[in-house]
Amino acid sequence: MAKYFAFLLLTLLAITMLQIPVMASQFEGQLSKSGYGPGSLKSFQCPSQCTRRCSRTQYHKPCMFFCQKCCKKCLCVPPGYYGNKAVCPCYNNWKTQQGGPKCP
């Protein structure tokens, strides 16, 4: 009985490990279908996407300046007005000399 239980446990573990890469690839596909993610924009789309991103900030000019700079480099602007930077790794990982985020 113990051998049967151990075999069953190992089988379930193997199936679980096989499903993780499949689920990750499905998530990546959802990002590209949603219109966000690295390289999802053309450079001419940056101004309109940055206008959307910066529309609710009180620092509109600096937000637009840095957003467009980041967009032209990364060809990506995260969804929403704030946060969600994980969708655009380049946008998220570009830092100032002091180590703060460069992209709004």
XYZ file of C-alpha atoms in Angstrom:
104
model
C 0.000 0.000 0.000
C 2.864 2.415 0.800
C 4.457 1.747 -2.589
C 1.163 2.523 -4.334
C 0.795 5.771 -2.365
C 4.387 6.825 -3.135
C 3.881 6.059 -6.842
C 0.660 8.074 -6.886
C 2.342 11.003 -5.128
C 5.290 11.003 -7.556
C 2.934 10.830 -10.538
C 0.942 13.837 -9.310
C 4.156 15.753 -8.699
C 5.400 15.011 -12.230
C 2.093 16.100 -13.776
C 2.163 19.334 -11.773
C 5.715 20.081 -12.889
C 4.762 19.545 -16.524
C 1.810 21.933 -16.290
C 3.813 24.919 -15.000
C 5.663 25.662 -18.304
C 2.403 25.226 -20.234
C 0.626 27.723 -17.986
C 3.534 30.197 -18.286
C 3.471 30.043 -22.086
C -0.287 30.609 -22.070
C 0.195 33.698 -19.867
C 2.814 35.107 -22.274
C 0.372 34.583 -25.130
C -2.310 36.511 -23.249
C 0.046 39.467 -22.812
C 0.749 39.715 -26.520
C -2.952 39.347 -27.371
C -3.909 42.076 -24.898
C -1.739 44.615 -26.731
C 0.773 45.067 -23.913
C 4.258 43.730 -23.437
C 7.676 44.312 -24.947
C 7.559 45.497 -28.552
C 3.769 45.767 -28.605
C 3.821 49.355 -29.908
C 5.227 51.208 -32.884
C 7.128 54.430 -32.125
C 4.362 56.597 -33.630
C 1.920 55.168 -31.038
C 3.978 56.410 -28.072
C 2.464 59.921 -27.755
C -1.122 58.655 -27.528
C -0.230 55.872 -25.091
C 1.776 58.265 -22.916
C -1.093 60.761 -22.954
C -3.300 57.998 -21.568
C -0.684 56.920 -19.020
C 0.002 60.476 -17.789
C -3.553 61.830 -17.916
C -4.167 61.638 -14.156
C -0.895 63.005 -12.804
C -0.307 66.518 -11.563
C 3.193 66.372 -13.111
C 2.015 66.055 -16.708
C 5.057 67.501 -18.555
C 7.766 65.407 -16.842
C 5.546 62.338 -17.020
C 5.067 62.812 -20.771
C 8.780 63.472 -21.338
C 9.980 60.346 -19.552
C 7.112 58.165 -20.735
C 7.865 58.971 -24.374
C 11.583 58.433 -23.819
C 10.874 55.029 -22.259
C 8.305 54.124 -24.896
C 10.677 54.871 -27.758
C 13.318 52.640 -26.165
C 11.062 49.807 -24.980
C 8.166 50.074 -27.486
C 5.820 49.412 -24.593
C 3.673 51.418 -22.158
C 2.027 49.580 -19.258
C -1.767 49.554 -18.989
C -3.515 51.923 -16.612
C -2.449 55.210 -15.095
C -0.071 53.871 -12.451
C 1.744 50.623 -11.698
C 1.409 47.488 -13.876
C 5.059 47.898 -14.893
C 5.699 44.144 -14.744
C 3.953 43.882 -18.120
C 6.851 45.839 -19.705
C 10.151 44.552 -18.245
C 12.303 47.105 -20.108
C 10.050 49.928 -18.901
C 10.153 48.524 -15.364
C 13.916 47.890 -15.166
C 15.231 51.177 -16.588
C 16.538 53.119 -13.556
C 17.957 56.587 -12.875
C 21.543 57.054 -11.669
C 20.170 57.171 -8.120
C 18.451 53.807 -8.620
C 14.874 55.109 -8.821
C 12.470 54.261 -11.629
C 13.062 56.236 -14.805
C 9.740 55.429 -16.448
C 6.410 56.663 -15.020
